[in-house]
């Protein structure tokens, strides 16, 4: 017999109960074809606490996709990887963290421990929020450190900052793999993570400096609501 049975919540569509008579049922296959499987998975798990009732609308999905996936996470990865490609020949720099890097790195390295109890009790929305705290901190760190400006004033520090971001993104993409396996596999490809080093235990081993990263490609496209 199962030790635990999990029931999902009740979803309405744009504030109304879904029914055949109203013709307002949501076609999951069409959603995936429009937005992608991982974006839909992310929305369902992020929008409401798992097990609670929630309301679906395309506008809410697009907002989550554009703000949190395309902008917060996708742009963070793209900014980091494009600067490595452009300014470091696509080669991963060595880790040379300074005092200013410690808070972000500590947040990132704590994520697996932070997430474990949340995942065990299926507080999946809370788990995603913990990841997004690190993503938001990483975006603030980029703005504060301004590696594009360091390129002229202190290239060694620029390289160190970009390495901090790669190491942070590696943790983020690893812990997000259960939520968005396809997208995070592509992100881990871009971060140069070998296929056999994508579990939580592998995060203990630093990536070797000098590995060649592939040309960066965006993982999450933006959507314009009017076209949806």
JSON list of C-alpha atoms in Angstrom, two decimals:
[
{"chain": "A", "resi": 1, "resn": "UNK", "atom": "CA", "xyz": [0.00, 0.00, 0.00]},
{"chain": "A", "resi": 2, "resn": "UNK", "atom": "CA", "xyz": [1.25, 3.51, -0.68]},
{"chain": "A", "resi": 3, "resn": "UNK", "atom": "CA", "xyz": [2.67, 5.36, 2.32]},
{"chain": "A", "resi": 4, "resn": "UNK", "atom": "CA", "xyz": [1.52, 8.73, 1.03]},
{"chain": "A", "resi": 5, "resn": "UNK", "atom": "CA", "xyz": [-1.07, 9.83, -1.53]},
{"chain": "A", "resi": 6, "resn": "UNK", "atom": "CA", "xyz": [-0.78, 13.30, -3.03]},
{"chain": "A", "resi": 7, "resn": "UNK", "atom": "CA", "xyz": [-3.75, 15.10, -4.54]},
{"chain": "A", "resi": 8, "resn": "UNK", "atom": "CA", "xyz": [-3.43, 18.19, -6.70]},
{"chain": "A", "resi": 9, "resn": "UNK", "atom": "CA", "xyz": [-5.73, 21.18, -6.33]},
{"chain": "A", "resi": 10, "resn": "UNK", "atom": "CA", "xyz": [-8.71, 22.29, -8.41]},
{"chain": "A", "resi": 11, "resn": "UNK", "atom": "CA", "xyz": [-7.96, 24.51, -11.40]},
{"chain": "A", "resi": 12, "resn": "UNK", "atom": "CA", "xyz": [-10.40, 26.99, -12.83]},
{"chain": "A", "resi": 13, "resn": "UNK", "atom": "CA", "xyz": [-10.02, 28.70, -16.21]},
{"chain": "A", "resi": 14, "resn": "UNK", "atom": "CA", "xyz": [-9.97, 32.50, -16.14]},
{"chain": "A", "resi": 15, "resn": "UNK", "atom": "CA", "xyz": [-12.08, 32.49, -12.98]},
{"chain": "A", "resi": 16, "resn": "UNK", "atom": "CA", "xyz": [-14.68, 29.96, -14.15]},
{"chain": "A", "resi": 17, "resn": "UNK", "atom": "CA", "xyz": [-15.12, 26.25, -13.54]},
{"chain": "A", "resi": 18, "resn": "UNK", "atom": "CA", "xyz": [-14.03, 24.26, -16.58]},
{"chain": "A", "resi": 19, "resn": "UNK", "atom": "CA", "xyz": [-16.91, 22.46, -18.26]},
{"chain": "A", "resi": 20, "resn": "UNK", "atom": "CA", "xyz": [-17.95, 21.03, -21.60]},
{"chain": "A", "resi": 21, "resn": "UNK", "atom": "CA", "xyz": [-21.02, 23.25, -21.72]},
{"chain": "A", "resi": 22, "resn": "UNK", "atom": "CA", "xyz": [-18.92, 26.42, -21.33]},
{"chain": "A", "resi": 23, "resn": "UNK", "atom": "CA", "xyz": [-16.34, 25.07, -23.75]},
{"chain": "A", "resi": 24, "resn": "UNK", "atom": "CA", "xyz": [-13.56, 26.56, -21.64]},
{"chain": "A", "resi": 25, "resn": "UNK", "atom": "CA", "xyz": [-11.48, 23.48, -20.88]},
{"chain": "A", "resi": 26, "resn": "UNK", "atom": "CA", "xyz": [-7.73, 23.97, -21.19]},
{"chain": "A", "resi": 27, "resn": "UNK", "atom": "CA", "xyz": [-6.03, 21.80, -23.81]},
{"chain": "A", "resi": 28, "resn": "UNK", "atom": "CA", "xyz": [-2.75, 20.77, -22.22]},
{"chain": "A", "resi": 29, "resn": "UNK", "atom": "CA", "xyz": [-1.26, 19.54, -25.49]},
{"chain": "A", "resi": 30, "resn": "UNK", "atom": "CA", "xyz": [-2.00, 22.86, -27.20]},
{"chain": "A", "resi": 31, "resn": "UNK", "atom": "CA", "xyz": [-0.45, 24.72, -24.26]},
{"chain": "A", "resi": 32, "resn": "UNK", "atom": "CA", "xyz": [2.74, 22.70, -24.57]},
{"chain": "A", "resi": 33, "resn": "UNK", "atom": "CA", "xyz": [2.86, 23.26, -28.33]},
{"chain": "A", "resi": 34, "resn": "UNK", "atom": "CA", "xyz": [2.56, 27.02, -27.79]},
{"chain": "A", "resi": 35, "resn": "UNK", "atom": "CA", "xyz": [4.75, 27.64, -24.76]},
{"chain": "A", "resi": 36, "resn": "UNK", "atom": "CA", "xyz": [6.89, 24.52, -24.39]},
{"chain": "A", "resi": 37, "resn": "UNK", "atom": "CA", "xyz": [6.60, 21.65, -21.91]},
{"chain": "A", "resi": 38, "resn": "UNK", "atom": "CA", "xyz": [8.95, 23.07, -19.31]},
{"chain": "A", "resi": 39, "resn": "UNK", "atom": "CA", "xyz": [7.27, 26.48, -19.25]},
{"chain": "A", "resi": 40, "resn": "UNK", "atom": "CA", "xyz": [3.89, 24.84, -18.61]},
{"chain": "A", "resi": 41, "resn": "UNK", "atom": "CA", "xyz": [5.34, 22.57, -15.91]},
{"chain": "A", "resi": 42, "resn": "UNK", "atom": "CA", "xyz": [6.98, 25.57, -14.28]},
{"chain": "A", "resi": 43, "resn": "UNK", "atom": "CA", "xyz": [3.78, 27.63, -14.32]},
{"chain": "A", "resi": 44, "resn": "UNK", "atom": "CA", "xyz": [1.65, 24.87, -12.78]},
{"chain": "A", "resi": 45, "resn": "UNK", "atom": "CA", "xyz": [4.16, 24.33, -9.97]},
{"chain": "A", "resi": 46, "resn": "UNK", "atom": "CA", "xyz": [5.00, 28.01, -9.44]},
{"chain": "A", "resi": 47, "resn": "UNK", "atom": "CA", "xyz": [1.64, 29.75, -9.69]},
{"chain": "A", "resi": 48, "resn": "UNK", "atom": "CA", "xyz": [-0.06, 28.22, -6.64]},
{"chain": "A", "resi": 49, "resn": "UNK", "atom": "CA", "xyz": [1.05, 26.15, -3.63]},
{"chain": "A", "resi": 50, "resn": "UNK", "atom": "CA", "xyz": [0.95, 22.47, -4.64]},
{"chain": "A", "resi": 51, "resn": "UNK", "atom": "CA", "xyz": [-2.35, 20.94, -3.56]},
{"chain": "A", "resi": 52, "resn": "UNK", "atom": "CA", "xyz": [-4.23, 24.26, -3.40]},
{"chain": "A", "resi": 53, "resn": "UNK", "atom": "CA", "xyz": [-6.81, 25.45, -5.87]},
{"chain": "A", "resi": 54, "resn": "UNK", "atom": "CA", "xyz": [-5.67, 27.80, -8.62]},
{"chain": "A", "resi": 55, "resn": "UNK", "atom": "CA", "xyz": [-6.81, 29.71, -11.67]},
{"chain": "A", "resi": 56, "resn": "UNK", "atom": "CA", "xyz": [-5.34, 29.34, -15.15]},
{"chain": "A", "resi": 57, "resn": "UNK", "atom": "CA", "xyz": [-5.02, 32.08, -17.73]},
{"chain": "A", "resi": 58, "resn": "UNK", "atom": "CA", "xyz": [-2.70, 32.53, -20.68]},
{"chain": "A", "resi": 59, "resn": "UNK", "atom": "CA", "xyz": [-1.86, 36.00, -19.41]},
{"chain": "A", "resi": 60, "resn": "UNK", "atom": "CA", "xyz": [-0.65, 34.62, -16.07]},
{"chain": "A", "resi": 61, "resn": "UNK", "atom": "CA", "xyz": [1.42, 31.94, -17.80]},
{"chain": "A", "resi": 62, "resn": "UNK", "atom": "CA", "xyz": [3.00, 34.47, -20.18]},
{"chain": "A", "resi": 63, "resn": "UNK", "atom": "CA", "xyz": [3.77, 36.78, -17.26]},
{"chain": "A", "resi": 64, "resn": "UNK", "atom": "CA", "xyz": [5.58, 33.99, -15.38]},
{"chain": "A", "resi": 65, "resn": "UNK", "atom": "CA", "xyz": [7.38, 32.90, -18.53]},
{"chain": "A", "resi": 66, "resn": "UNK", "atom": "CA", "xyz": [8.52, 36.38, -19.53]},
{"chain": "A", "resi": 67, "resn": "UNK", "atom": "CA", "xyz": [9.42, 37.73, -16.10]},
{"chain": "A", "resi": 68, "resn": "UNK", "atom": "CA", "xyz": [10.84, 34.71, -14.29]},
{"chain": "A", "resi": 69, "resn": "UNK", "atom": "CA", "xyz": [12.06, 32.39, -17.03]},
{"chain": "A", "resi": 70, "resn": "UNK", "atom": "CA", "xyz": [13.03, 34.64, -19.96]},
{"chain": "A", "resi": 71, "resn": "UNK", "atom": "CA", "xyz": [14.12, 37.70, -17.98]},
{"chain": "A", "resi": 72, "resn": "UNK", "atom": "CA", "xyz": [15.27, 36.60, -14.51]},
{"chain": "A", "resi": 73, "resn": "UNK", "atom": "CA", "xyz": [16.92, 33.27, -15.37]},
{"chain": "A", "resi": 74, "resn": "UNK", "atom": "CA", "xyz": [17.34, 33.25, -19.14]},
{"chain": "A", "resi": 75, "resn": "UNK", "atom": "CA", "xyz": [18.83, 36.72, -19.31]},
{"chain": "A", "resi": 76, "resn": "UNK", "atom": "CA", "xyz": [21.16, 35.99, -16.38]},
{"chain": "A", "resi": 77, "resn": "UNK", "atom": "CA", "xyz": [22.59, 32.98, -18.22]},
{"chain": "A", "resi": 78, "resn": "UNK", "atom": "CA", "xyz": [22.73, 34.78, -21.56]},
{"chain": "A", "resi": 79, "resn": "UNK", "atom": "CA", "xyz": [24.52, 37.83, -20.13]},
{"chain": "A", "resi": 80, "resn": "UNK", "atom": "CA", "xyz": [27.07, 35.66, -18.36]},
{"chain": "A", "resi": 81, "resn": "UNK", "atom": "CA", "xyz": [27.79, 33.28, -21.22]},
{"chain": "A", "resi": 82, "resn": "UNK", "atom": "CA", "xyz": [27.86, 35.93, -23.93]},
{"chain": "A", "resi": 83, "resn": "UNK", "atom": "CA", "xyz": [30.50, 37.87, -21.99]},
{"chain": "A", "resi": 84, "resn": "UNK", "atom": "CA", "xyz": [32.62, 34.74, -21.57]},
{"chain": "A", "resi": 85, "resn": "UNK", "atom": "CA", "xyz": [32.29, 34.04, -25.29]},
{"chain": "A", "resi": 86, "resn": "UNK", "atom": "CA", "xyz": [33.11, 37.61, -26.26]},
{"chain": "A", "resi": 87, "resn": "UNK", "atom": "CA", "xyz": [35.78, 38.56, -23.73]},
{"chain": "A", "resi": 88, "resn": "UNK", "atom": "CA", "xyz": [37.37, 35.25, -22.70]},
{"chain": "A", "resi": 89, "resn": "UNK", "atom": "CA", "xyz": [37.29, 33.31, -25.94]},
{"chain": "A", "resi": 90, "resn": "UNK", "atom": "CA", "xyz": [34.62, 31.00, -24.57]},
{"chain": "A", "resi": 91, "resn": "UNK", "atom": "CA", "xyz": [37.03, 29.48, -22.02]},
{"chain": "A", "resi": 92, "resn": "UNK", "atom": "CA", "xyz": [35.87, 29.06, -18.42]},
{"chain": "A", "resi": 93, "resn": "UNK", "atom": "CA", "xyz": [38.03, 31.21, -16.10]},
{"chain": "A", "resi": 94, "resn": "UNK", "atom": "CA", "xyz": [39.46, 29.85, -12.83]},
{"chain": "A", "resi": 95, "resn": "UNK", "atom": "CA", "xyz": [37.63, 30.48, -9.54]},
{"chain": "A", "resi": 96, "resn": "UNK", "atom": "CA", "xyz": [39.22, 33.44, -7.77]},
{"chain": "A", "resi": 97, "resn": "UNK", "atom": "CA", "xyz": [36.46, 34.68, -5.44]},
{"chain": "A", "resi": 98, "resn": "UNK", "atom": "CA", "xyz": [36.80, 37.91, -3.48]},
{"chain": "A", "resi": 99, "resn": "UNK", "atom": "CA", "xyz": [34.97, 39.07, -0.36]},
{"chain": "A", "resi": 100, "resn": "UNK", "atom": "CA", "xyz": [32.24, 40.67, -2.50]},
{"chain": "A", "resi": 101, "resn": "UNK", "atom": "CA", "xyz": [31.43, 37.26, -3.98]},
{"chain": "A", "resi": 102, "resn": "UNK", "atom": "CA", "xyz": [30.93, 35.40, -0.70]},
{"chain": "A", "resi": 103, "resn": "UNK", "atom": "CA", "xyz": [27.24, 36.23, -0.06]},
{"chain": "A", "resi": 104, "resn": "UNK", "atom": "CA", "xyz": [26.04, 35.04, -3.49]},
{"chain": "A", "resi": 105, "resn": "UNK", "atom": "CA", "xyz": [28.20, 31.91, -3.48]},
{"chain": "A", "resi": 106, "resn": "UNK", "atom": "CA", "xyz": [26.99, 31.04, 0.04]},
{"chain": "A", "resi": 107, "resn": "UNK", "atom": "CA", "xyz": [23.36, 31.40, -1.04]},
{"chain": "A", "resi": 108, "resn": "UNK", "atom": "CA", "xyz": [23.93, 29.22, -4.08]},
{"chain": "A", "resi": 109, "resn": "UNK", "atom": "CA", "xyz": [25.86, 26.48, -2.28]},
{"chain": "A", "resi": 110, "resn": "UNK", "atom": "CA", "xyz": [23.18, 26.34, 0.45]},
{"chain": "A", "resi": 111, "resn": "UNK", "atom": "CA", "xyz": [20.37, 25.67, -2.04]},
{"chain": "A", "resi": 112, "resn": "UNK", "atom": "CA", "xyz": [20.47, 21.84, -2.01]},
{"chain": "A", "resi": 113, "resn": "UNK", "atom": "CA", "xyz": [20.23, 21.78, 1.79]},
{"chain": "A", "resi": 114, "resn": "UNK", "atom": "CA", "xyz": [17.54, 24.49, 1.80]},
{"chain": "A", "resi": 115, "resn": "UNK", "atom": "CA", "xyz": [15.43, 22.66, -0.77]},
{"chain": "A", "resi": 116, "resn": "UNK", "atom": "CA", "xyz": [15.56, 19.14, 0.68]},
{"chain": "A", "resi": 117, "resn": "UNK", "atom": "CA", "xyz": [12.85, 19.53, 3.38]},
{"chain": "A", "resi": 118, "resn": "UNK", "atom": "CA", "xyz": [10.68, 21.58, 1.02]},
{"chain": "A", "resi": 119, "resn": "UNK", "atom": "CA", "xyz": [10.84, 18.90, -1.68]},
{"chain": "A", "resi": 120, "resn": "UNK", "atom": "CA", "xyz": [10.15, 16.16, 0.85]},
{"chain": "A", "resi": 121, "resn": "UNK", "atom": "CA", "xyz": [6.90, 17.79, 1.92]},
{"chain": "A", "resi": 122, "resn": "UNK", "atom": "CA", "xyz": [6.05, 18.76, -1.69]},
{"chain": "A", "resi": 123, "resn": "UNK", "atom": "CA", "xyz": [6.19, 22.48, -0.99]},
{"chain": "A", "resi": 124, "resn": "UNK", "atom": "CA", "xyz": [7.22, 22.88, -4.61]},
{"chain": "A", "resi": 125, "resn": "UNK", "atom": "CA", "xyz": [6.23, 26.52, -4.97]},
{"chain": "A", "resi": 126, "resn": "UNK", "atom": "CA", "xyz": [8.25, 27.37, -1.85]},
{"chain": "A", "resi": 127, "resn": "UNK", "atom": "CA", "xyz": [11.20, 25.47, -3.27]},
{"chain": "A", "resi": 128, "resn": "UNK", "atom": "CA", "xyz": [11.02, 27.46, -6.50]},
{"chain": "A", "resi": 129, "resn": "UNK", "atom": "CA", "xyz": [10.85, 30.71, -4.53]},
{"chain": "A", "resi": 130, "resn": "UNK", "atom": "CA", "xyz": [14.08, 29.77, -2.72]},
{"chain": "A", "resi": 131, "resn": "UNK", "atom": "CA", "xyz": [15.75, 29.22, -6.09]},
{"chain": "A", "resi": 132, "resn": "UNK", "atom": "CA", "xyz": [14.43, 32.53, -7.36]},
{"chain": "A", "resi": 133, "resn": "UNK", "atom": "CA", "xyz": [15.87, 34.33, -4.34]},
{"chain": "A", "resi": 134, "resn": "UNK", "atom": "CA", "xyz": [19.29, 33.21, -5.57]},
{"chain": "A", "resi": 135, "resn": "UNK", "atom": "CA", "xyz": [18.48, 34.14, -9.17]},
{"chain": "A", "resi": 136, "resn": "UNK", "atom": "CA", "xyz": [17.41, 37.63, -8.10]},
{"chain": "A", "resi": 137, "resn": "UNK", "atom": "CA", "xyz": [20.54, 37.97, -5.95]},
{"chain": "A", "resi": 138, "resn": "UNK", "atom": "CA", "xyz": [22.67, 36.90, -8.92]},
{"chain": "A", "resi": 139, "resn": "UNK", "atom": "CA", "xyz": [21.07, 39.54, -11.14]},
{"chain": "A", "resi": 140, "resn": "UNK", "atom": "CA", "xyz": [21.70, 42.19, -8.48]},
{"chain": "A", "resi": 141, "resn": "UNK", "atom": "CA", "xyz": [25.31, 40.95, -8.23]},
{"chain": "A", "resi": 142, "resn": "UNK", "atom": "CA", "xyz": [25.81, 41.36, -12.00]},
{"chain": "A", "resi": 143, "resn": "UNK", "atom": "CA", "xyz": [24.51, 44.92, -11.85]},
{"chain": "A", "resi": 144, "resn": "UNK", "atom": "CA", "xyz": [26.74, 45.74, -8.85]},
{"chain": "A", "resi": 145, "resn": "UNK", "atom": "CA", "xyz": [29.92, 44.15, -10.23]},
{"chain": "A", "resi": 146, "resn": "UNK", "atom": "CA", "xyz": [29.34, 45.36, -13.83]},
{"chain": "A", "resi": 147, "resn": "UNK", "atom": "CA", "xyz": [31.74, 42.92, -15.56]},
{"chain": "A", "resi": 148, "resn": "UNK", "atom": "CA", "xyz": [31.29, 44.81, -18.85]},
{"chain": "A", "resi": 149, "resn": "UNK", "atom": "CA", "xyz": [32.95, 47.81, -17.21]},
{"chain": "A", "resi": 150, "resn": "UNK", "atom": "CA", "xyz": [35.64, 45.68, -15.55]},
{"chain": "A", "resi": 151, "resn": "UNK", "atom": "CA", "xyz": [36.69, 44.48, -18.99]},
{"chain": "A", "resi": 152, "resn": "UNK", "atom": "CA", "xyz": [38.58, 47.76, -19.42]},
{"chain": "A", "resi": 153, "resn": "UNK", "atom": "CA", "xyz": [39.57, 48.54, -15.83]},
{"chain": "A", "resi": 154, "resn": "UNK", "atom": "CA", "xyz": [40.32, 45.11, -14.31]},
{"chain": "A", "resi": 155, "resn": "UNK", "atom": "CA", "xyz": [40.09, 42.13, -16.72]},
{"chain": "A", "resi": 156, "resn": "UNK", "atom": "CA", "xyz": [41.17, 39.63, -14.05]},
{"chain": "A", "resi": 157, "resn": "UNK", "atom": "CA", "xyz": [38.33, 40.73, -11.79]},
{"chain": "A", "resi": 158, "resn": "UNK", "atom": "CA", "xyz": [35.91, 40.55, -14.73]},
{"chain": "A", "resi": 159, "resn": "UNK", "atom": "CA", "xyz": [36.92, 36.93, -15.24]},
{"chain": "A", "resi": 160, "resn": "UNK", "atom": "CA", "xyz": [36.47, 36.16, -11.54]},
{"chain": "A", "resi": 161, "resn": "UNK", "atom": "CA", "xyz": [32.97, 37.69, -11.54]},
{"chain": "A", "resi": 162, "resn": "UNK", "atom": "CA", "xyz": [31.95, 35.68, -14.59]},
{"chain": "A", "resi": 163, "resn": "UNK", "atom": "CA", "xyz": [33.23, 32.51, -12.93]},
{"chain": "A", "resi": 164, "resn": "UNK", "atom": "CA", "xyz": [31.13, 33.24, -9.82]},
{"chain": "A", "resi": 165, "resn": "UNK", "atom": "CA", "xyz": [28.10, 33.55, -12.09]},
{"chain": "A", "resi": 166, "resn": "UNK", "atom": "CA", "xyz": [28.81, 30.27, -13.89]},
{"chain": "A", "resi": 167, "resn": "UNK", "atom": "CA", "xyz": [29.22, 28.45, -10.58]},
{"chain": "A", "resi": 168, "resn": "UNK", "atom": "CA", "xyz": [25.96, 30.00, -9.32]},
{"chain": "A", "resi": 169, "resn": "UNK", "atom": "CA", "xyz": [24.10, 29.12, -12.52]},
{"chain": "A", "resi": 170, "resn": "UNK", "atom": "CA", "xyz": [25.38, 25.57, -12.29]},
{"chain": "A", "resi": 171, "resn": "UNK", "atom": "CA", "xyz": [23.74, 25.10, -8.88]},
{"chain": "A", "resi": 172, "resn": "UNK", "atom": "CA", "xyz": [20.54, 26.78, -10.07]},
{"chain": "A", "resi": 173, "resn": "UNK", "atom": "CA", "xyz": [20.27, 24.63, -13.20]},
{"chain": "A", "resi": 174, "resn": "UNK", "atom": "CA", "xyz": [21.04, 21.45, -11.23]},
{"chain": "A", "resi": 175, "resn": "UNK", "atom": "CA", "xyz": [18.35, 21.99, -8.58]},
{"chain": "A", "resi": 176, "resn": "UNK", "atom": "CA", "xyz": [15.81, 23.12, -11.21]},
{"chain": "A", "resi": 177, "resn": "UNK", "atom": "CA", "xyz": [16.29, 19.96, -13.30]},
{"chain": "A", "resi": 178, "resn": "UNK", "atom": "CA", "xyz": [13.36, 18.09, -11.67]},
{"chain": "A", "resi": 179, "resn": "UNK", "atom": "CA", "xyz": [11.07, 21.03, -12.52]},
{"chain": "A", "resi": 180, "resn": "UNK", "atom": "CA", "xyz": [12.31, 21.73, -16.07]},
{"chain": "A", "resi": 181, "resn": "UNK", "atom": "CA", "xyz": [14.46, 18.78, -17.22]},
{"chain": "A", "resi": 182, "resn": "UNK", "atom": "CA", "xyz": [14.72, 19.68, -20.90]},
{"chain": "A", "resi": 183, "resn": "UNK", "atom": "CA", "xyz": [15.51, 23.38, -20.45]},
{"chain": "A", "resi": 184, "resn": "UNK", "atom": "CA", "xyz": [17.97, 22.77, -17.63]},
{"chain": "A", "resi": 185, "resn": "UNK", "atom": "CA", "xyz": [19.78, 20.09, -19.63]},
{"chain": "A", "resi": 186, "resn": "UNK", "atom": "CA", "xyz": [20.32, 22.71, -22.35]},
{"chain": "A", "resi": 187, "resn": "UNK", "atom": "CA", "xyz": [21.51, 25.23, -19.77]},
{"chain": "A", "resi": 188, "resn": "UNK", "atom": "CA", "xyz": [23.92, 22.72, -18.23]},
{"chain": "A", "resi": 189, "resn": "UNK", "atom": "CA", "xyz": [25.22, 21.99, -21.75]},
{"chain": "A", "resi": 190, "resn": "UNK", "atom": "CA", "xyz": [25.96, 25.68, -22.17]},
{"chain": "A", "resi": 191, "resn": "UNK", "atom": "CA", "xyz": [27.68, 25.82, -18.78]},
{"chain": "A", "resi": 192, "resn": "UNK", "atom": "CA", "xyz": [30.02, 23.02, -19.86]},
{"chain": "A", "resi": 193, "resn": "UNK", "atom": "CA", "xyz": [28.78, 20.53, -17.27]},
{"chain": "A", "resi": 194, "resn": "UNK", "atom": "CA", "xyz": [29.57, 16.91, -18.27]},
{"chain": "A", "resi": 195, "resn": "UNK", "atom": "CA", "xyz": [26.63, 14.52, -18.46]},
{"chain": "A", "resi": 196, "resn": "UNK", "atom": "CA", "xyz": [27.97, 12.50, -15.53]},
{"chain": "A", "resi": 197, "resn": "UNK", "atom": "CA", "xyz": [28.35, 15.56, -13.28]},
{"chain": "A", "resi": 198, "resn": "UNK", "atom": "CA", "xyz": [24.78, 16.81, -13.09]},
{"chain": "A", "resi": 199, "resn": "UNK", "atom": "CA", "xyz": [23.64, 15.42, -9.75]},
{"chain": "A", "resi": 200, "resn": "UNK", "atom": "CA", "xyz": [23.73, 17.21, -6.40]},
{"chain": "A", "resi": 201, "resn": "UNK", "atom": "CA", "xyz": [26.83, 15.34, -5.24]},
{"chain": "A", "resi": 202, "resn": "UNK", "atom": "CA", "xyz": [28.77, 16.61, -8.27]},
{"chain": "A", "resi": 203, "resn": "UNK", "atom": "CA", "xyz": [28.30, 20.20, -7.11]},
{"chain": "A", "resi": 204, "resn": "UNK", "atom": "CA", "xyz": [31.02, 19.53, -4.54]},
{"chain": "A", "resi": 205, "resn": "UNK", "atom": "CA", "xyz": [33.59, 19.29, -7.36]},
{"chain": "A", "resi": 206, "resn": "UNK", "atom": "CA", "xyz": [34.59, 22.54, -9.05]},
{"chain": "A", "resi": 207, "resn": "UNK", "atom": "CA", "xyz": [34.64, 22.78, -12.83]},
{"chain": "A", "resi": 208, "resn": "UNK", "atom": "CA", "xyz": [38.17, 22.87, -14.25]},
{"chain": "A", "resi": 209, "resn": "UNK", "atom": "CA", "xyz": [39.33, 26.21, -15.62]},
{"chain": "A", "resi": 210, "resn": "UNK", "atom": "CA", "xyz": [39.91, 26.47, -19.34]},
{"chain": "A", "resi": 211, "resn": "UNK", "atom": "CA", "xyz": [37.12, 24.18, -20.54]},
{"chain": "A", "resi": 212, "resn": "UNK", "atom": "CA", "xyz": [35.58, 25.47, -23.76]},
{"chain": "A", "resi": 213, "resn": "UNK", "atom": "CA", "xyz": [31.95, 26.58, -23.46]},
{"chain": "A", "resi": 214, "resn": "UNK", "atom": "CA", "xyz": [29.69, 26.27, -26.51]},
{"chain": "A", "resi": 215, "resn": "UNK", "atom": "CA", "xyz": [28.36, 29.41, -28.21]},
{"chain": "A", "resi": 216, "resn": "UNK", "atom": "CA", "xyz": [25.55, 30.75, -25.99]},
{"chain": "A", "resi": 217, "resn": "UNK", "atom": "CA", "xyz": [21.96, 30.28, -27.10]},
{"chain": "A", "resi": 218, "resn": "UNK", "atom": "CA", "xyz": [18.84, 31.53, -25.33]},
{"chain": "A", "resi": 219, "resn": "UNK", "atom": "CA", "xyz": [16.92, 28.86, -23.45]},
{"chain": "A", "resi": 220, "resn": "UNK", "atom": "CA", "xyz": [13.63, 30.69, -22.79]},
{"chain": "A", "resi": 221, "resn": "UNK", "atom": "CA", "xyz": [11.95, 32.74, -25.55]},
{"chain": "A", "resi": 222, "resn": "UNK", "atom": "CA", "xyz": [9.81, 35.74, -24.68]},
{"chain": "A", "resi": 223, "resn": "UNK", "atom": "CA", "xyz": [6.12, 35.77, -25.63]},
{"chain": "A", "resi": 224, "resn": "UNK", "atom": "CA", "xyz": [4.00, 38.74, -26.64]},
{"chain": "A", "resi": 225, "resn": "UNK", "atom": "CA", "xyz": [0.58, 38.47, -25.02]},
{"chain": "A", "resi": 226, "resn": "UNK", "atom": "CA", "xyz": [-1.31, 39.89, -28.01]},
{"chain": "A", "resi": 227, "resn": "UNK", "atom": "CA", "xyz": [-0.11, 36.99, -30.13]},
{"chain": "A", "resi": 228, "resn": "UNK", "atom": "CA", "xyz": [-1.07, 34.30, -27.67]}
]
